[in-house]
Coordinates of C-alpha atoms and ligand atoms in Angstrom, one line a residue:
M1 CA 198.8 121.4 -41.0
S2 CA 195.1 121.2 -41.3
L3 CA 192.9 121.6 -38.3
I4 CA 190.2 119.4 -39.7
A5 CA 192.6 116.6 -40.6
N6 CA 194.0 116.7 -37.1
R7 CA 190.6 116.6 -35.5
R8 CA 189.5 113.7 -37.7
T9 CA 192.6 111.7 -37.1
L10 CA 192.2 112.1 -33.4
L11 CA 188.5 111.2 -33.3
A12 CA 188.8 108.3 -35.7
G13 CA 191.8 106.9 -33.9
A14 CA 190.3 107.2 -30.5
G15 CA 186.9 106.0 -31.3
G16 CA 185.6 109.5 -30.4
G17 CA 186.8 109.2 -26.9
L18 CA 189.4 111.9 -27.0
I19 CA 188.8 115.6 -27.2
L20 CA 191.2 118.0 -28.9
A21 CA 192.5 120.1 -26.0
A22 CA 194.1 122.8 -28.1
L23 CA 193.6 123.9 -31.6
P24 CA 196.5 124.5 -34.0
G25 CA 197.5 128.1 -33.8
R26 CA 196.6 128.3 -30.1
A27 CA 198.8 127.4 -27.2
F28 CA 197.9 124.7 -24.7
A29 CA 197.0 126.9 -21.7
A30 CA 197.2 126.4 -18.0
P31 CA 195.3 128.5 -15.4
S32 CA 197.4 131.3 -13.9
S33 CA 196.5 130.3 -10.3
G34 CA 195.2 127.4 -8.3
F35 CA 195.8 123.8 -9.5
T36 CA 197.6 124.6 -12.8
H37 CA 199.2 121.3 -13.9
G38 CA 197.1 118.3 -12.8
V39 CA 198.7 115.6 -10.7
A40 CA 201.5 113.1 -11.0
S41 CA 202.9 110.1 -9.1
G42 CA 206.2 108.2 -9.1
D43 CA 209.1 106.7 -7.3
P44 CA 206.8 103.8 -6.2
R45 CA 207.8 101.3 -3.6
Q46 CA 206.0 98.3 -2.2
T47 CA 204.2 100.4 0.5
S48 CA 204.8 104.0 -0.6
V49 CA 204.6 106.3 -3.5
M50 CA 205.5 110.0 -4.2
L51 CA 202.5 112.2 -5.2
W52 CA 202.7 115.5 -6.9
T53 CA 200.7 118.6 -7.8
R54 CA 201.1 122.3 -8.3
Y55 CA 199.0 124.9 -6.7
V56 CA 199.9 128.5 -7.7
A57 CA 199.3 131.2 -5.1
S58 CA 201.4 134.2 -3.9
A59 CA 202.0 132.6 -0.5
P60 CA 202.5 129.0 0.7
V61 CA 199.3 126.9 0.8
K62 CA 198.8 123.8 2.9
L63 CA 197.3 120.9 0.9
T64 CA 195.6 117.8 2.2
V65 CA 196.4 114.6 0.3
E66 CA 193.6 112.0 0.1
I67 CA 194.2 108.4 -1.0
A68 CA 191.6 105.8 -1.7
E69 CA 191.3 102.4 -3.3
D70 CA 188.2 103.5 -5.2
E71 CA 188.0 106.3 -7.7
A72 CA 185.0 107.9 -6.0
F73 CA 186.9 108.2 -2.7
R74 CA 184.1 106.5 -0.8
T75 CA 186.6 105.1 1.6
I76 CA 189.7 107.2 2.1
T77 CA 192.6 104.9 2.9
L78 CA 195.0 107.6 4.1
T79 CA 195.3 111.3 4.3
G80 CA 198.4 113.4 4.6
E81 CA 199.6 117.0 4.4
T82 CA 202.0 118.9 2.1
E83 CA 202.6 122.4 1.1
A84 CA 202.8 124.2 -2.2
S85 CA 205.2 127.2 -1.9
P86 CA 206.5 129.8 -4.3
A87 CA 209.9 128.8 -3.0
N88 CA 209.4 125.4 -4.9
D89 CA 207.8 126.9 -8.0
C90 CA 204.5 126.1 -6.2
C91 CA 205.1 122.4 -6.8
A92 CA 204.0 120.2 -3.9
R93 CA 205.2 116.6 -3.3
A94 CA 204.1 114.1 -0.7
R95 CA 205.6 110.6 -0.1
V96 CA 202.7 108.5 1.2
E97 CA 203.7 105.6 3.3
G98 CA 201.7 102.6 4.7
L99 CA 200.1 101.5 1.4
K100 CA 199.5 97.8 0.4
P101 CA 201.8 96.3 -2.2
G102 CA 200.7 95.7 -5.8
R103 CA 197.6 97.9 -5.5
W104 CA 196.0 100.6 -7.6
Y105 CA 195.2 103.8 -5.6
Y106 CA 193.5 107.0 -6.4
Y107 CA 194.6 110.3 -5.0
R108 CA 193.8 114.0 -5.0
F109 CA 194.9 117.2 -3.2
V110 CA 192.5 119.5 -1.4
T111 CA 193.1 123.1 -0.3
P112 CA 191.9 124.6 3.1
D113 CA 189.0 126.3 1.3
G114 CA 187.9 123.0 -0.4
A115 CA 189.3 123.4 -3.9
T116 CA 190.2 119.9 -5.2
S117 CA 192.7 118.8 -7.8
E118 CA 192.1 116.3 -10.5
T119 CA 192.1 112.7 -9.4
G120 CA 195.2 110.7 -10.2
R121 CA 195.7 106.9 -10.3
T122 CA 198.9 105.2 -9.1
R123 CA 200.2 101.8 -8.2
T124 CA 202.5 100.4 -5.6
L125 CA 205.1 97.8 -6.5
P126 CA 204.3 94.2 -5.8
S127 CA 205.9 92.1 -3.0
G128 CA 206.5 88.4 -2.7
E129 CA 205.7 86.0 -5.4
T130 CA 205.1 88.0 -8.6
K131 CA 204.2 86.3 -11.9
G132 CA 204.2 89.3 -14.1
F133 CA 204.8 93.1 -14.4
R134 CA 204.4 95.5 -17.3
I135 CA 206.6 98.5 -17.8
A136 CA 206.3 101.2 -20.5
V137 CA 209.6 102.8 -21.5
V138 CA 209.6 106.4 -22.9
G139 CA 212.3 109.0 -23.5
C140 CA 213.4 112.0 -25.6
S141 CA 210.4 114.2 -25.9
N142 CA 211.5 117.3 -27.7
G143 CA 208.6 119.7 -27.8
T144 CA 209.9 121.4 -30.9
S145 CA 210.2 118.1 -32.9
G146 CA 206.7 116.7 -32.6
W147 CA 203.6 116.0 -30.6
F148 CA 203.6 113.7 -27.6
N149 CA 201.2 111.1 -29.2
A150 CA 203.3 108.3 -27.6
Y151 CA 202.4 109.6 -24.1
G152 CA 198.7 109.9 -25.1
H153 CA 198.7 106.4 -26.6
L154 CA 200.2 105.0 -23.4
A155 CA 197.8 106.9 -21.2
A156 CA 194.9 105.3 -23.0
R157 CA 196.1 101.8 -22.3
D158 CA 195.0 99.8 -19.3
D159 CA 197.5 97.0 -19.1
L160 CA 200.6 98.7 -17.6
D161 CA 201.9 99.0 -14.1
L162 CA 204.7 101.6 -14.4
V163 CA 206.3 104.1 -16.8
V164 CA 210.1 104.4 -16.9
H165 CA 211.3 107.6 -18.4
T166 CA 214.9 107.4 -19.7
G167 CA 215.5 111.1 -19.8
D168 CA 215.4 114.1 -22.1
Y169 CA 212.0 114.9 -20.6
I170 CA 212.6 118.5 -21.7
Y171 CA 215.1 120.1 -24.0
E172 CA 217.1 123.1 -23.1
S173 CA 217.6 124.4 -26.6
P174 CA 215.9 127.6 -27.9
V175 CA 212.3 126.9 -29.1
T176 CA 213.3 128.7 -32.3
R177 CA 216.1 126.1 -33.1
P178 CA 216.5 125.8 -36.9
D179 CA 215.2 122.2 -37.1
A180 CA 212.0 123.0 -35.1
A181 CA 208.8 121.7 -36.9
P182 CA 207.2 124.9 -38.3
G183 CA 204.9 126.6 -35.8
I184 CA 204.9 123.8 -33.2
A185 CA 206.5 125.8 -30.4
Q186 CA 203.9 128.5 -30.8
Q187 CA 201.1 126.0 -31.0
R188 CA 202.3 124.3 -27.8
G189 CA 203.1 127.6 -26.0
L190 CA 206.7 126.5 -25.3
A191 CA 208.6 129.0 -23.2
P192 CA 210.9 130.7 -22.7
A193 CA 212.0 131.4 -26.3
G194 CA 215.8 131.1 -25.8
E195 CA 218.1 128.5 -24.4
I196 CA 217.4 127.9 -20.8
I197 CA 220.2 128.6 -18.3
A198 CA 218.8 130.0 -15.0
L199 CA 216.5 128.3 -12.6
A200 CA 213.6 130.5 -13.7
D201 CA 214.1 129.4 -17.3
Y202 CA 214.1 125.7 -16.4
R203 CA 211.0 126.1 -14.3
Q204 CA 209.2 127.9 -17.2
R205 CA 210.2 125.2 -19.6
Y206 CA 208.8 122.5 -17.4
A207 CA 205.6 124.4 -16.9
S208 CA 205.2 124.8 -20.7
Y209 CA 205.9 121.1 -21.4
R210 CA 203.6 120.0 -18.7
N211 CA 200.7 122.0 -20.3
D212 CA 200.7 119.2 -22.9
P213 CA 197.5 117.2 -22.4
D214 CA 199.1 113.9 -23.4
L215 CA 201.9 114.2 -20.9
A216 CA 199.4 115.4 -18.3
A217 CA 197.2 112.3 -19.0
L218 CA 200.2 109.9 -18.7
H219 CA 201.1 111.4 -15.3
R220 CA 197.5 111.2 -14.1
R221 CA 197.1 107.5 -15.1
L222 CA 200.4 105.8 -14.2
P223 CA 203.3 106.1 -11.8
M224 CA 206.7 107.1 -13.3
I225 CA 210.3 106.3 -12.4
A226 CA 212.4 108.9 -14.2
V227 CA 216.1 109.4 -14.8
W228 CA 217.4 112.6 -16.4
D229 CA 219.7 112.5 -19.4
D230 CA 221.7 115.5 -20.7
H231 CA 219.0 117.8 -22.0
E232 CA 217.5 118.4 -18.5
T233 CA 220.7 120.4 -18.0
A234 CA 222.5 120.9 -21.3
N235 CA 223.5 118.8 -24.4
N236 CA 226.2 116.2 -23.9
S237 CA 226.7 117.0 -20.2
W238 CA 229.3 115.5 -18.0
A239 CA 230.0 116.0 -14.3
T240 CA 231.9 119.3 -14.7
G241 CA 230.6 120.7 -18.0
A242 CA 228.5 120.2 -21.2
S243 CA 229.3 120.6 -24.8
A244 CA 226.3 123.0 -25.0
H245 CA 227.5 125.1 -22.0
D246 CA 229.7 128.0 -22.8
L247 CA 231.5 129.2 -19.7
A248 CA 232.4 132.5 -21.3
T249 CA 228.8 133.6 -22.0
E250 CA 226.6 131.3 -19.9
G251 CA 228.3 131.5 -16.5
S252 CA 229.1 128.8 -14.0
W253 CA 228.4 125.2 -14.9
D254 CA 227.8 124.3 -11.3
A255 CA 225.1 126.9 -11.0
R256 CA 223.4 125.7 -14.2
K257 CA 223.6 122.1 -13.2
A258 CA 222.1 122.9 -9.8
A259 CA 219.3 124.8 -11.5
G260 CA 218.5 122.0 -13.9
V261 CA 218.5 119.4 -11.1
Q262 CA 216.4 121.6 -8.8
A263 CA 213.7 122.2 -11.4
W264 CA 213.7 118.5 -12.3
R265 CA 213.2 117.6 -8.7
E266 CA 210.4 120.2 -8.3
W267 CA 208.5 119.0 -11.4
L268 CA 209.0 115.3 -11.4
P269 CA 207.4 113.0 -8.7
M270 CA 210.7 111.6 -7.6
G271 CA 212.8 111.5 -4.4
Q272 CA 216.2 113.1 -3.8
A273 CA 218.4 110.1 -4.5
W274 CA 220.7 110.4 -7.5
Y275 CA 220.4 106.7 -8.2
D276 CA 218.2 104.0 -6.6
A277 CA 216.9 100.4 -6.7
Y278 CA 213.3 99.2 -6.8
Q279 CA 212.1 95.7 -5.9
I280 CA 209.4 94.3 -8.1
G281 CA 208.3 91.4 -5.9
D282 CA 210.5 88.3 -6.4
L283 CA 210.4 89.0 -10.2
A284 CA 213.0 91.8 -10.7
T285 CA 215.1 94.5 -9.3
L286 CA 215.0 97.8 -11.3
F287 CA 218.1 99.9 -10.9
R288 CA 217.9 103.5 -12.0
L289 CA 221.4 104.9 -12.9
E290 CA 222.9 108.4 -13.1
T291 CA 225.4 108.5 -15.9
R292 CA 225.6 112.3 -16.6
L293 CA 226.2 114.7 -13.7
L294 CA 227.7 112.7 -10.9
G295 CA 230.7 110.7 -12.1
R296 CA 230.9 111.1 -15.9
T297 CA 234.4 112.0 -17.3
K298 CA 234.4 114.5 -20.1
Q299 CA 233.7 113.0 -23.6
L300 CA 236.7 112.7 -25.9
D301 CA 235.1 114.4 -28.8
D302 CA 237.4 117.5 -28.7
D303 CA 240.5 115.2 -28.6
L304 CA 239.2 113.3 -31.6
D305 CA 238.5 116.5 -33.5
A306 CA 242.0 117.6 -32.8
L307 CA 243.3 114.3 -34.1
F308 CA 241.4 114.5 -37.3
A309 CA 242.6 118.1 -37.8
S310 CA 246.2 117.2 -37.4
A311 CA 248.6 116.0 -40.2
G312 CA 249.7 112.4 -40.6
D313 CA 248.3 108.9 -41.0
I314 CA 244.8 109.1 -39.5
G315 CA 244.5 105.3 -39.3
A316 CA 247.6 104.9 -37.2
K317 CA 246.6 107.8 -35.0
L318 CA 243.1 106.4 -34.4
S319 CA 244.7 103.1 -33.4
V320 CA 246.9 104.8 -30.8
F321 CA 243.8 106.8 -29.6
R322 CA 241.7 103.7 -29.2
S323 CA 244.2 101.8 -27.1
G324 CA 245.4 104.9 -25.3
P325 CA 243.0 107.7 -24.1
L326 CA 239.8 105.9 -25.0
A327 CA 240.8 102.8 -23.1
D328 CA 241.9 104.7 -20.0
A329 CA 240.5 102.9 -16.9
G330 CA 240.1 106.2 -15.1
R331 CA 237.3 107.2 -17.5
S332 CA 234.0 106.8 -15.7
M333 CA 230.2 107.0 -16.4
M334 CA 228.9 106.5 -12.9
G335 CA 231.7 107.3 -10.5
P336 CA 233.3 104.7 -8.2
G337 CA 230.6 105.0 -5.5
Q338 CA 227.7 104.2 -7.8
E339 CA 229.7 101.5 -9.5
R340 CA 230.3 99.7 -6.2
W341 CA 226.6 100.2 -5.3
L342 CA 225.5 98.6 -8.5
A343 CA 227.9 95.7 -8.2
D344 CA 226.7 95.0 -4.7
G345 CA 223.1 95.6 -5.7
L346 CA 223.3 93.1 -8.6
K347 CA 224.7 90.5 -6.2
A348 CA 222.0 91.2 -3.6
S349 CA 219.3 90.9 -6.2
V350 CA 220.5 87.6 -7.5
G351 CA 221.0 86.4 -3.9
S352 CA 217.4 87.3 -3.1
A353 CA 216.4 85.0 -6.1
A354 CA 214.9 87.9 -8.1
R355 CA 214.7 86.6 -11.7
W356 CA 215.8 89.7 -13.6
Q357 CA 218.2 92.6 -13.0
I358 CA 216.9 95.6 -15.0
L359 CA 218.9 98.8 -15.5
A360 CA 217.0 102.0 -16.4
Q361 CA 219.6 104.4 -17.8
Q362 CA 220.5 107.0 -20.3
V363 CA 222.9 106.1 -23.2
I364 CA 223.4 103.0 -25.3
L365 CA 225.6 100.3 -23.8
G366 CA 225.8 98.0 -26.8
A367 CA 229.0 98.5 -28.8
T368 CA 228.3 100.1 -32.1
V369 CA 230.5 100.9 -35.1
F370 CA 229.1 102.9 -38.0
P371 CA 228.3 100.8 -41.1
K372 CA 229.9 101.7 -44.5
A373 CA 227.4 104.3 -45.5
T374 CA 226.6 104.6 -49.2
A375 CA 225.1 107.4 -51.3
D376 CA 221.7 105.8 -51.3
W377 CA 221.4 106.5 -47.6
V378 CA 220.3 109.9 -48.7
N379 CA 217.5 110.7 -51.1
G380 CA 218.7 112.9 -54.0
A381 CA 222.2 114.4 -54.3
L382 CA 224.6 113.7 -51.4
P383 CA 225.2 117.0 -49.6
A384 CA 228.9 117.9 -49.2
D385 CA 228.7 117.9 -45.3
V386 CA 227.1 114.4 -45.4
R387 CA 229.8 113.1 -47.7
S388 CA 232.6 114.4 -45.4
D389 CA 230.6 113.0 -42.5
F390 CA 230.6 109.6 -44.2
D391 CA 234.4 109.8 -44.8
R392 CA 235.1 110.5 -41.2
R393 CA 232.8 107.7 -40.0
N394 CA 234.4 105.2 -42.4
Q395 CA 237.8 106.1 -41.0
L396 CA 236.6 105.5 -37.5
T397 CA 235.1 102.2 -38.4
A398 CA 238.2 101.1 -40.3
A399 CA 240.2 101.7 -37.1
G400 CA 237.7 99.8 -34.9
M401 CA 236.5 103.0 -33.3
P402 CA 232.8 103.5 -32.2
Y403 CA 230.9 106.2 -33.9
S404 CA 229.7 108.1 -30.8
L405 CA 231.9 108.9 -27.8
D406 CA 228.9 110.2 -25.7
K407 CA 227.5 106.6 -25.3
W408 CA 229.1 103.9 -23.2
D409 CA 231.2 103.3 -26.3
G410 CA 233.2 106.3 -25.3
Y411 CA 233.9 104.7 -21.9
P412 CA 234.9 101.1 -22.7
A413 CA 236.7 100.4 -19.4
A414 CA 233.6 101.6 -17.4
R415 CA 231.5 99.3 -19.6
K416 CA 233.8 96.4 -18.9
R417 CA 233.5 97.0 -15.2
L418 CA 229.7 97.0 -15.5
Y419 CA 229.7 93.7 -17.5
D420 CA 232.2 92.1 -15.1
S421 CA 229.9 93.1 -12.2
A422 CA 226.9 91.5 -13.9
R423 CA 228.9 88.3 -14.6
A424 CA 230.2 88.1 -11.1
A425 CA 226.7 88.4 -9.8
G426 CA 225.2 85.9 -12.2
A427 CA 222.7 88.5 -13.2
N428 CA 220.0 88.2 -15.9
L429 CA 220.8 91.7 -17.1
V430 CA 218.3 93.7 -19.1
T431 CA 219.0 97.3 -19.9
L432 CA 216.4 100.0 -20.8
T433 CA 218.0 102.9 -22.7
G434 CA 217.0 106.2 -24.3
D435 CA 219.1 109.0 -25.8
S436 CA 219.6 107.8 -29.4
H437 CA 216.0 108.6 -30.7
N438 CA 216.0 105.4 -32.6
A439 CA 215.0 101.8 -31.7
W440 CA 217.6 99.1 -31.1
A441 CA 217.9 95.6 -29.6
F442 CA 221.3 94.4 -28.6
D443 CA 223.0 91.5 -27.1
L444 CA 225.4 93.0 -24.6
A445 CA 228.5 91.1 -25.6
D446 CA 232.2 91.3 -25.3
E447 CA 235.1 88.9 -26.0
R448 CA 233.8 86.7 -23.1
G449 CA 230.4 86.4 -24.6
S450 CA 227.0 87.8 -24.0
V451 CA 226.2 89.1 -20.5
G452 CA 222.6 90.4 -21.1
V453 CA 220.4 92.3 -23.5
E454 CA 219.6 95.9 -24.2
F455 CA 216.3 97.4 -25.4
A456 CA 217.0 100.9 -26.5
G457 CA 213.8 102.8 -27.2
Q458 CA 212.9 105.2 -30.0
S459 CA 212.1 108.7 -29.0
V460 CA 208.6 110.1 -28.2
S461 CA 209.2 113.0 -30.6
S462 CA 212.9 113.9 -31.0
Y463 CA 214.3 113.5 -34.5
G464 CA 216.6 110.4 -35.1
L465 CA 218.9 109.2 -37.8
E466 CA 216.2 109.7 -40.5
R467 CA 216.7 113.5 -40.2
R468 CA 220.1 113.2 -41.8
F469 CA 219.9 109.9 -43.6
T470 CA 216.7 110.2 -45.7
G471 CA 217.1 107.0 -47.7
D472 CA 215.2 103.7 -47.2
P473 CA 215.2 103.1 -43.4
K474 CA 215.1 99.3 -43.9
R475 CA 218.3 99.5 -45.9
I476 CA 220.0 101.7 -43.3
A477 CA 218.9 99.4 -40.5
A478 CA 220.1 96.3 -42.4
D479 CA 223.5 98.0 -42.9
F480 CA 223.8 98.7 -39.2
I481 CA 222.9 95.1 -38.3
A482 CA 225.4 93.7 -40.8
A483 CA 228.2 95.8 -39.4
N484 CA 227.4 95.0 -35.7
G485 CA 227.1 91.3 -34.8
N486 CA 225.6 92.1 -31.4
L487 CA 222.9 94.3 -32.8
K488 CA 219.9 92.1 -33.5
W489 CA 217.3 94.6 -34.7
M490 CA 216.9 98.3 -35.4
D491 CA 214.5 100.9 -36.6
T492 CA 216.1 104.1 -37.9
S493 CA 213.0 106.3 -38.5
Q494 CA 210.0 105.9 -36.3
R495 CA 208.8 107.5 -33.0
G496 CA 206.8 105.9 -30.1
Y497 CA 207.6 103.9 -27.0
V498 CA 208.5 100.4 -25.8
T499 CA 206.6 98.1 -23.4
L500 CA 208.2 95.3 -21.4
D501 CA 206.1 92.3 -20.4
I502 CA 208.1 90.7 -17.6
T503 CA 207.3 87.2 -16.6
R504 CA 209.4 84.7 -14.6
D505 CA 210.7 82.8 -17.7
R506 CA 210.7 85.5 -20.4
I507 CA 210.7 89.2 -21.1
E508 CA 208.9 90.4 -24.2
A509 CA 209.7 93.9 -25.4
E510 CA 207.2 95.5 -27.8
Y511 CA 208.3 98.6 -29.8
V512 CA 205.1 100.5 -30.6
F513 CA 205.4 103.1 -33.4
V514 CA 203.3 106.2 -33.1
P515 CA 203.5 109.3 -35.4
A516 CA 204.8 112.5 -33.8
L517 CA 204.4 114.9 -36.8
G518 CA 201.2 116.0 -38.5
G519 CA 199.2 116.9 -35.3
R520 CA 197.9 115.1 -32.3
S521 CA 196.8 111.5 -33.1
A522 CA 195.8 108.4 -31.2
I523 CA 196.9 105.8 -33.8
A524 CA 199.8 103.3 -33.7
T525 CA 201.4 102.6 -37.1
G526 CA 203.4 99.5 -36.3
R527 CA 204.8 97.1 -33.7
K528 CA 207.8 94.9 -33.3
T529 CA 208.3 92.3 -30.5
I530 CA 211.6 90.9 -29.4
S531 CA 212.1 88.6 -26.4
V532 CA 214.7 87.2 -24.1
A533 CA 214.5 83.9 -22.1
H534 CA 215.5 83.8 -18.5
G535 CA 219.0 82.4 -18.3
A536 CA 219.8 83.0 -22.0
R537 CA 221.4 86.4 -21.5
Q538 CA 220.9 87.0 -25.2
L539 CA 217.9 87.8 -27.4
D540 CA 215.8 85.0 -28.9
A541 CA 216.9 84.3 -32.4
Ligands
LIG1 FE1 217.3 113.0 -26.7

């Protein structure tokens, strides 16, 4: 990686407006005391918002919060008080009440001796008649896979009201993982080196991710509603375990889960609720869901592996598996309490005449079988492991089985209950999803027809299907679409983010592609728009 090329790309793309904050070969650095990680805001309501900063000192420090409608703080609208304490990793949060709906605000924190944080900008949700609202959707920002150029690109825009993060804000894996882009963990100063397990590890990982200037800028410029996915605790987590958690060597899952949740709550500008609903005027209700740690039943991957390892007719066994264990109505993603809350919430939202019901959640809802993969999916000779992978996937598809049991596909009864709730409410359902690292647009359809749509966003930096399937991405996407009638569009190889332009009669999603490898950059390399009309409950043709 060339320092000069990086610098040129950055300056050219940004019109000279951005400054390279860290040079390759040198870690992004935070001060060791005082205000170390800028400011952030989130969990916005119509008259309140959560504000965040971090002030490092050896003892608790009282901070005054100042909020104004002008960036120069000529007229302070409100002041409040909070505390940064080593007990909370020196992170301080303050929920500020009494604001006006649909307004931009500026905020900062001040210490008793007059030291002042950076100034952040935030926005309350609108109330009453609302003609439009614009959300950015981001997720899956693995610090060892690429730069956070998507965050930087978003922070430089001035046409958005809110950021939704669909999870995998950090990754728990060792920064030396074999697929890490060479040198990137060192350049970014990611820490600690190993897999994170204890509270101190999670805290250190957040601190090193948040040194990233693009992530810091995004938090400074826009409020965020975040959900966690699995990597904020451990890969493929469920309520009582995770595939990446080894009880024998890594101790209690409950302790690790509690550590991951605590560090997330310390570092993200969010409240304590595990799931929640947000009213965007009379335009939409946004529901943020928890589908990992609260009510998720264990994935069936081990059972499926055992089935493949056993003797006999695999097709017949897969068929029994599909109608038996996979279909079990007791298998859950959200748990019964959250399911009831969502069903009631969808009804209440439609009853209040909100035009759209939007779910911000973790894993793909749209049913997906794997297409019949061919040798040209991979450049050069087909590696033996990919060939056997293709064989297994083809057997799954032939038996009508989904290709991933970690998605809603692995919980079809729970998905049916969600679809039935949306139907019963008469919802105009729109789902915002992360986790997969690639870009997808689905009609959410079952045998009764389409109940809504799903915009599943590509990752900020985490590798996607292109890592394994190195052939022509257009060909691979076309094969996926041909195999899945409900999948209307897909991109299998590019990073970036999605924006949602929500109006009363239409939602237009724009997938913006931004490079993540090759250094920090302010360019976008492509865009794709897809829309849904109110009342259609399926994507425009
Ligand atoms: Fe991810």
